[in-house]
Coordinates of N, CA and C in Angstrom, one line a residue:
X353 N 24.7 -169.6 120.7 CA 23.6 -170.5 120.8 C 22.8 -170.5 119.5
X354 N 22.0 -171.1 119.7 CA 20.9 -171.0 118.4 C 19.4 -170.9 118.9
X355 N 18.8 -170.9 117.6 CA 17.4 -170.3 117.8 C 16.6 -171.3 117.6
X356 N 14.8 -170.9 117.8 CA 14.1 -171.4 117.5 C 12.9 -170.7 117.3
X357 N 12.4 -171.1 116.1 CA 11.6 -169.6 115.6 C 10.4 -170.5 115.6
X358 N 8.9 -170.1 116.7 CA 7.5 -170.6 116.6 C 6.6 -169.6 115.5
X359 N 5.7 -170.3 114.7 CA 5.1 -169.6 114.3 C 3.5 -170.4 114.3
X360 N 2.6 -169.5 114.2 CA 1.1 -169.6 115.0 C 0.6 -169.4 113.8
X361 N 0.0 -170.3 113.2 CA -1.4 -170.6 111.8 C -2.3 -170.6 112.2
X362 N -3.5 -169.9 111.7 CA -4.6 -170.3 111.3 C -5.1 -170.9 110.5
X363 N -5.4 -172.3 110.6 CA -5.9 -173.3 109.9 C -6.7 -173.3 109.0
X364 N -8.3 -171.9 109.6 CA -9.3 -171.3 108.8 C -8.7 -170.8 107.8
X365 N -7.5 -170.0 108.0 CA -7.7 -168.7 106.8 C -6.1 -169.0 106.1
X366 N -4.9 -170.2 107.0 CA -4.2 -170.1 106.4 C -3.3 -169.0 106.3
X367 N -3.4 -168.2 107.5 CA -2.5 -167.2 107.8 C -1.8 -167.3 108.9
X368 N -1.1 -166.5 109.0 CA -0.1 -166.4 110.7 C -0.7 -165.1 111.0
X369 N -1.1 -166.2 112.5 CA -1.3 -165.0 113.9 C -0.2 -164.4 114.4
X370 N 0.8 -165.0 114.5 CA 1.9 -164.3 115.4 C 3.3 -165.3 115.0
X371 N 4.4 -164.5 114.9 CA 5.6 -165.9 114.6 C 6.3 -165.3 116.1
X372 N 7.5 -165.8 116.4 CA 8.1 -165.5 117.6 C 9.8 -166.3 117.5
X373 N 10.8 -165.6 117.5 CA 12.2 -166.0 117.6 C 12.9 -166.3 119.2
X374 N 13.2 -167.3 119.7 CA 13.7 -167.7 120.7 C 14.8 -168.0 121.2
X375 N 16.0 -167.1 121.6 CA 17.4 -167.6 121.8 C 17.6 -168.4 122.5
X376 N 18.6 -169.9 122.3 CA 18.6 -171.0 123.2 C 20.0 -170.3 124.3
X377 N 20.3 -171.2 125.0 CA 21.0 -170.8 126.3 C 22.7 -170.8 125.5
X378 N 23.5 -170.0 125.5 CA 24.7 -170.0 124.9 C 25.5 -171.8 124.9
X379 N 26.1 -172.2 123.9 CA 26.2 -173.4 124.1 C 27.7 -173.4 123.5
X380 N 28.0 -172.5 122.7 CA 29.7 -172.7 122.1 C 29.4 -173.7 120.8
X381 N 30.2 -173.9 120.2 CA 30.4 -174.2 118.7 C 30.4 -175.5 119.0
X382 N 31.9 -176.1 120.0 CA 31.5 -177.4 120.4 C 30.9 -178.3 120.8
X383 N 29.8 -177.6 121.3 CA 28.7 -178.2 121.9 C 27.4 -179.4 121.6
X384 N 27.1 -180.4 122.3 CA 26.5 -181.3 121.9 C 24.7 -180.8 122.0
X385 N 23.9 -180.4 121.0 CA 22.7 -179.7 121.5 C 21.3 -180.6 120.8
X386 N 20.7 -180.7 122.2 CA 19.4 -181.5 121.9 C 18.4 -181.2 121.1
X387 N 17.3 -182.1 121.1 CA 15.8 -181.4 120.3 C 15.4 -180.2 120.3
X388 N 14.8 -179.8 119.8 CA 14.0 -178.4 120.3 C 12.3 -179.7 120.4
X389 N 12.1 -178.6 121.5 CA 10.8 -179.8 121.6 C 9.8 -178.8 122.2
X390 N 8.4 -179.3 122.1 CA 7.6 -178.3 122.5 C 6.3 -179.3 122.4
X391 N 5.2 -178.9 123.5 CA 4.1 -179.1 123.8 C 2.9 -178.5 123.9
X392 N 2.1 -178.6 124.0 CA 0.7 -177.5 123.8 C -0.2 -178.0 125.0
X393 N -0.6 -177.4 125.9 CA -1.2 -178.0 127.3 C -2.4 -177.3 126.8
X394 N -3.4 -178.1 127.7 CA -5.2 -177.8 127.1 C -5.2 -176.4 128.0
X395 N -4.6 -175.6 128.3 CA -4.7 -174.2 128.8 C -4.6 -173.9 127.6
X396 N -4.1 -174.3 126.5 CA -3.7 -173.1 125.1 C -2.4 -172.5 124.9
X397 N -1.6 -172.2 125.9 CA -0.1 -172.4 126.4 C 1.0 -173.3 125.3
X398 N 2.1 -172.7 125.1 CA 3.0 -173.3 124.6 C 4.2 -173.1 125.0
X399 N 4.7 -174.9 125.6 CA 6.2 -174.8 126.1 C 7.1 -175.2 124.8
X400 N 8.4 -174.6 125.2 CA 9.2 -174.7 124.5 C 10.3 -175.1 124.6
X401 N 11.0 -176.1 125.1 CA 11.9 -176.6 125.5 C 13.8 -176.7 124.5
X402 N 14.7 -176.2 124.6 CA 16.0 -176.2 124.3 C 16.8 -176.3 125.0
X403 N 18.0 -177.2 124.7 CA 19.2 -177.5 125.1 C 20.0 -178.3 124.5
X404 N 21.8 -178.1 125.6 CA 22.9 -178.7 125.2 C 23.4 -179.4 125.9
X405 N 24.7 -180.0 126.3 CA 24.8 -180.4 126.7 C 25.0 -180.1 128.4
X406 N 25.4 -178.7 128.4 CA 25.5 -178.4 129.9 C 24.1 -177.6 130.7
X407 N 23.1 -177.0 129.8 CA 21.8 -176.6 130.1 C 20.6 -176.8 129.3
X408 N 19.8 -176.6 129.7 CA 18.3 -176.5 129.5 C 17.8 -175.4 129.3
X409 N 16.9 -174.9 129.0 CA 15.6 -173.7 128.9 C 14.7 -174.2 128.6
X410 N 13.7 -173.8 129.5 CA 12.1 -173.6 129.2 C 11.5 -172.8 129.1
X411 N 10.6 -172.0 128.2 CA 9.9 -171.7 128.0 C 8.7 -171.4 127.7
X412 N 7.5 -170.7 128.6 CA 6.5 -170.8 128.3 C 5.7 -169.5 127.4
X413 N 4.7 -170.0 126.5 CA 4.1 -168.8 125.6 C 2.7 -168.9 126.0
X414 N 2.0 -167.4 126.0 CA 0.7 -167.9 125.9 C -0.2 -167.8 124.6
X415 N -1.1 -167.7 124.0 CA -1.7 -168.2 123.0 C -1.5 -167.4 122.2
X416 N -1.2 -165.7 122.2 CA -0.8 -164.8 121.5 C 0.6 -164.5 121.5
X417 N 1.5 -165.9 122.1 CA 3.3 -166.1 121.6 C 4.0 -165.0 122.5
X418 N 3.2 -164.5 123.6 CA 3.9 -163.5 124.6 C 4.6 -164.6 125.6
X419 N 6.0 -164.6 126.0 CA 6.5 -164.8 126.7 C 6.0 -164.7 128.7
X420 N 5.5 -165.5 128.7 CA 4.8 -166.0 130.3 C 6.4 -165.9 131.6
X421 N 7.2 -167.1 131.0 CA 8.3 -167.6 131.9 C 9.2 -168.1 131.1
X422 N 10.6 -168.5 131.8 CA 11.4 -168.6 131.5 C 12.7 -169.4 132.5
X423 N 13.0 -170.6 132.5 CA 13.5 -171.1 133.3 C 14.6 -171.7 132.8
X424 N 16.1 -171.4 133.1 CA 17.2 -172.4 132.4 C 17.9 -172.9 133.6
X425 N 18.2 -174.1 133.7 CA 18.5 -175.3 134.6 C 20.2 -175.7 133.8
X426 N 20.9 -176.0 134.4 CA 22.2 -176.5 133.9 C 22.3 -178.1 134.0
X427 N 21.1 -178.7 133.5 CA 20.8 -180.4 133.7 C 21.4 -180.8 132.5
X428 N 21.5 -180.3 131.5 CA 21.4 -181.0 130.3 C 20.8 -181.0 129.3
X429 N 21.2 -182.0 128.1 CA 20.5 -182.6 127.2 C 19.0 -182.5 126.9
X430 N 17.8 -181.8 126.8 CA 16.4 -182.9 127.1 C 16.1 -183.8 126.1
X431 N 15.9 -185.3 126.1 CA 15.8 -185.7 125.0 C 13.8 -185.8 125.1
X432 N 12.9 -185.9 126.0 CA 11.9 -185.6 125.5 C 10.7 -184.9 126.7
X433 N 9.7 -184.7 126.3 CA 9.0 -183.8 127.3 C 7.5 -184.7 127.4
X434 N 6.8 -184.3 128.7 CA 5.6 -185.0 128.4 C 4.6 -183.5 129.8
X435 N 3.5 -184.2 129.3 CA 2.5 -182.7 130.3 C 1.5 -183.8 130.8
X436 N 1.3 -183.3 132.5 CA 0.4 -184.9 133.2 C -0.6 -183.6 133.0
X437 N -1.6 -184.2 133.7 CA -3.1 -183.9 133.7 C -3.3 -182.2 134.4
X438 N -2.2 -182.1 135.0 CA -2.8 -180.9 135.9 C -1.6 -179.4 135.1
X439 N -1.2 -180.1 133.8 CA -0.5 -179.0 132.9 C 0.9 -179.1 133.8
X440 N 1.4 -179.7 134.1 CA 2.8 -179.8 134.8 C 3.6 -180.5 134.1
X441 N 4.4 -179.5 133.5 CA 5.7 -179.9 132.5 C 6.6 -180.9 132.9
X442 N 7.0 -182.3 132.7 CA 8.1 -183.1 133.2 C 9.1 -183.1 131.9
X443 N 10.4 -183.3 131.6 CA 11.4 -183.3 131.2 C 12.3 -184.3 131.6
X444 N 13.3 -185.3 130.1 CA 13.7 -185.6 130.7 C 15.4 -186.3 129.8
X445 N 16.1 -186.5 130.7 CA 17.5 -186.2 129.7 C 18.5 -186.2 130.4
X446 N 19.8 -186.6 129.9 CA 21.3 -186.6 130.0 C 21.2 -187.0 132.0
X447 N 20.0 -188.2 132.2 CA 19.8 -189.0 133.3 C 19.6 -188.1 134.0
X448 N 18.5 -186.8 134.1 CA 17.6 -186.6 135.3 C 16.4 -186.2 134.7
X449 N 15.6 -185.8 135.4 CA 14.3 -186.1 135.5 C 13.4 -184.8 136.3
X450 N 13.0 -183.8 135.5 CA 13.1 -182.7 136.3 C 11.2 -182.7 136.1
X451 N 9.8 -182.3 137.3 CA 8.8 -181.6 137.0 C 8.8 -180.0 137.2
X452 N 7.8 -179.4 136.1 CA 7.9 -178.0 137.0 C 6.3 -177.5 136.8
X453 N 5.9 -176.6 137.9 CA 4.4 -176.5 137.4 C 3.9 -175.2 136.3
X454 N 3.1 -175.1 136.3 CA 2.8 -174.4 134.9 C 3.4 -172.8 135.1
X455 N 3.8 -172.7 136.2 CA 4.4 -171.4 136.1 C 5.8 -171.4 136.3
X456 N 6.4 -172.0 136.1 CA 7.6 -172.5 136.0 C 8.7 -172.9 137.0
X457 N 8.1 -173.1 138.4 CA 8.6 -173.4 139.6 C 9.0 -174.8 139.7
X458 N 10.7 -175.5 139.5 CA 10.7 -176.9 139.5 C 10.3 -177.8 140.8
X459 N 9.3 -178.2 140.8 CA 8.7 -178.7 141.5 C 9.3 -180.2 142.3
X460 N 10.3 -180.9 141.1 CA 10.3 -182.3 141.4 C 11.8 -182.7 140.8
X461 N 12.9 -183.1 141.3 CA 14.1 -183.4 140.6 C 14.8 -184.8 140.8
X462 N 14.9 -185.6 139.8 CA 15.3 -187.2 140.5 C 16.5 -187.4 139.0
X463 N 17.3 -188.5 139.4 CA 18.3 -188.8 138.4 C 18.2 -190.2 138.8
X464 N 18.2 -190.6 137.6 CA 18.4 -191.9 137.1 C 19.4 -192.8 137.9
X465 N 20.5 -192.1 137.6 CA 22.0 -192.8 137.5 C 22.6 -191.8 138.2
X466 N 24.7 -192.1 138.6 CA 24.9 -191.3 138.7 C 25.6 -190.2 136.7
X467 N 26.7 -190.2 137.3 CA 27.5 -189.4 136.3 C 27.5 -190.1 135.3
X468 N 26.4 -189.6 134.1 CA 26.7 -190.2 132.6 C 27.4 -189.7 131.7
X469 N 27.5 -190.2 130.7 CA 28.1 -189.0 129.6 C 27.1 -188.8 128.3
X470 N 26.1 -189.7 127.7 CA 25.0 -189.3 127.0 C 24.0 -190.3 127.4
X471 N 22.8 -189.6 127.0 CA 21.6 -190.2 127.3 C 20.4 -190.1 126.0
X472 N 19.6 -191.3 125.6 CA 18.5 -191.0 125.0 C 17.3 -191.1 125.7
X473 N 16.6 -191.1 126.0 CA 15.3 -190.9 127.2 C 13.9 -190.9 126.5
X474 N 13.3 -191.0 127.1 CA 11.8 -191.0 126.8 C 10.8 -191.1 128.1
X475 N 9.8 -189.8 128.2 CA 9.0 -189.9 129.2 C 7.8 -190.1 129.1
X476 N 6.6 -190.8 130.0 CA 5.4 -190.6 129.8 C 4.7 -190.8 130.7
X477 N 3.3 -190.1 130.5 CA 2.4 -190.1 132.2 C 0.9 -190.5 131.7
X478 N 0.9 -191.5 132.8 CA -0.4 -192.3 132.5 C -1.2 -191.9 134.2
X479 N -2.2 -190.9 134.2 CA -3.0 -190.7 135.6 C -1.6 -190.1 136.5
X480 N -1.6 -190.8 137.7 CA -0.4 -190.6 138.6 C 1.4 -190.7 138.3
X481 N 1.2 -191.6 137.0 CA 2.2 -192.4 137.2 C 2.9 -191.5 136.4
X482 N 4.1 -191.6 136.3 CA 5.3 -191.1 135.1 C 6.4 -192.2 135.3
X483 N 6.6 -192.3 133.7 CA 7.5 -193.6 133.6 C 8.7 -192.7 132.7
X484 N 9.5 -193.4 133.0 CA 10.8 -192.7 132.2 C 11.8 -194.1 132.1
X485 N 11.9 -194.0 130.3 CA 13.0 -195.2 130.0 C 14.4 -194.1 129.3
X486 N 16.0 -194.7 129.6 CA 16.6 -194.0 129.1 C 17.7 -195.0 129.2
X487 N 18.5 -195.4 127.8 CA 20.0 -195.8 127.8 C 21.1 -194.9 128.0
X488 N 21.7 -195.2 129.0 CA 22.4 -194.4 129.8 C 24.1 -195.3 129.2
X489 N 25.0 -194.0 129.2 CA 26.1 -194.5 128.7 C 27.0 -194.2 129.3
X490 N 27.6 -195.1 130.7 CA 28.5 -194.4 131.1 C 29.7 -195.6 131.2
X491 N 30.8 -195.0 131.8 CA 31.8 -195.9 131.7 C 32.2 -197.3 130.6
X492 N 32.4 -196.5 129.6 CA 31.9 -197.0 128.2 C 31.2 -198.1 128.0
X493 N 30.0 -198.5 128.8 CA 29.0 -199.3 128.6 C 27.4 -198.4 128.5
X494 N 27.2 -199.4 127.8 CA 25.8 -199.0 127.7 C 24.4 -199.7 128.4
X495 N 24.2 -198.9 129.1 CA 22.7 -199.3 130.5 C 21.5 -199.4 130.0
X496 N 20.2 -200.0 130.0 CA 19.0 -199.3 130.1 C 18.2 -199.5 131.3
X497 N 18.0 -198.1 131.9 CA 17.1 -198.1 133.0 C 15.2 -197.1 132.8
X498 N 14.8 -197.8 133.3 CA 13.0 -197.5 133.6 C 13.0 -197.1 134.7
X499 N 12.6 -195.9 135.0 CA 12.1 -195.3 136.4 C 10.4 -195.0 136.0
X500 N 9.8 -195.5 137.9 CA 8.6 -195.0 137.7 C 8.7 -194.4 139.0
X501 N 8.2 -193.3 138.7 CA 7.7 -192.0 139.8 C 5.7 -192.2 139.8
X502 N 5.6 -191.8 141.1 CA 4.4 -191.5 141.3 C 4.2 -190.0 141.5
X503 N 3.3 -189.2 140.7 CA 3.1 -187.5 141.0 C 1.9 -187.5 142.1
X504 N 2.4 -186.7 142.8 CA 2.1 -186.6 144.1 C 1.6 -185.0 144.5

């Protein structure tokens, strides 16, 4: 698998607080592997999201880059992440749609479609709502679907 290495600046002084190396979930040479993607929730908190094509990882840091949690899901791809109001991570990719709450308990699981074979995705949360747009590619055509979830 591969890595992904955080490192924590101070802006004031132009130094590092803390750097931090993260191994992603084993993926094989062949493997098709997503963003590394990451968010910053007004807790101070940093997720860190990796994957390939057959799993996920998330991970959570807290402000001194100590390892909180750690959650790997065999969903897929993520192609992007979004954080609603109450710091609840949604994810979303290779057509599902996963929430989890800030401790890393997945809370909420929905799919698009059925059986795809790649996906580009995009999520976002406006108050209650989360919208999720994604071209879905299956049976060698190409789909685009909009899902809207209400968080509940």
């Amino acid at each position: 698998g591969s890595k992904a290495w955080l490192k924590k600046i101070n802006t004031f002084q132009g130094a590092a607080e803390w750097q931090k190396m993260i191994q992603s979930p084993s993926s094989g040479s062949n493997s098709l592997e997503g963003p590394v993607l990451m968010e910053a929730p007004e807790t101070g908190n940093i997720v860190l999201v990796q994957s390939y094509e057959r799993g996920r990882q998330l991970t959570m840091l807290d402000d001194r880059g100590r390892t909180q949690w750690q959650a790997q899901q065999d969903s897929g791809v993520v192609r992007d992440v979004a954080i609603n109001a109450d710091d609840e991570l949604i994810v979303t990719g290779n057509g599902a749609t996963e929430q989890f709450s800030i401790q890393g308990e997945r809370l909420a699981w929905a799919s698009l479609s059925g059986s795809v074979q790649s996906t580009s995705g995009q999520v976002d949360v406006f108050g209650k709502s989360i919208y999720v747009g994604a071209s879905i590619y299956r049976d060698g055509k190409i789909q685009a679907v909009v899902a809207h979830y209400t968080d509940q």
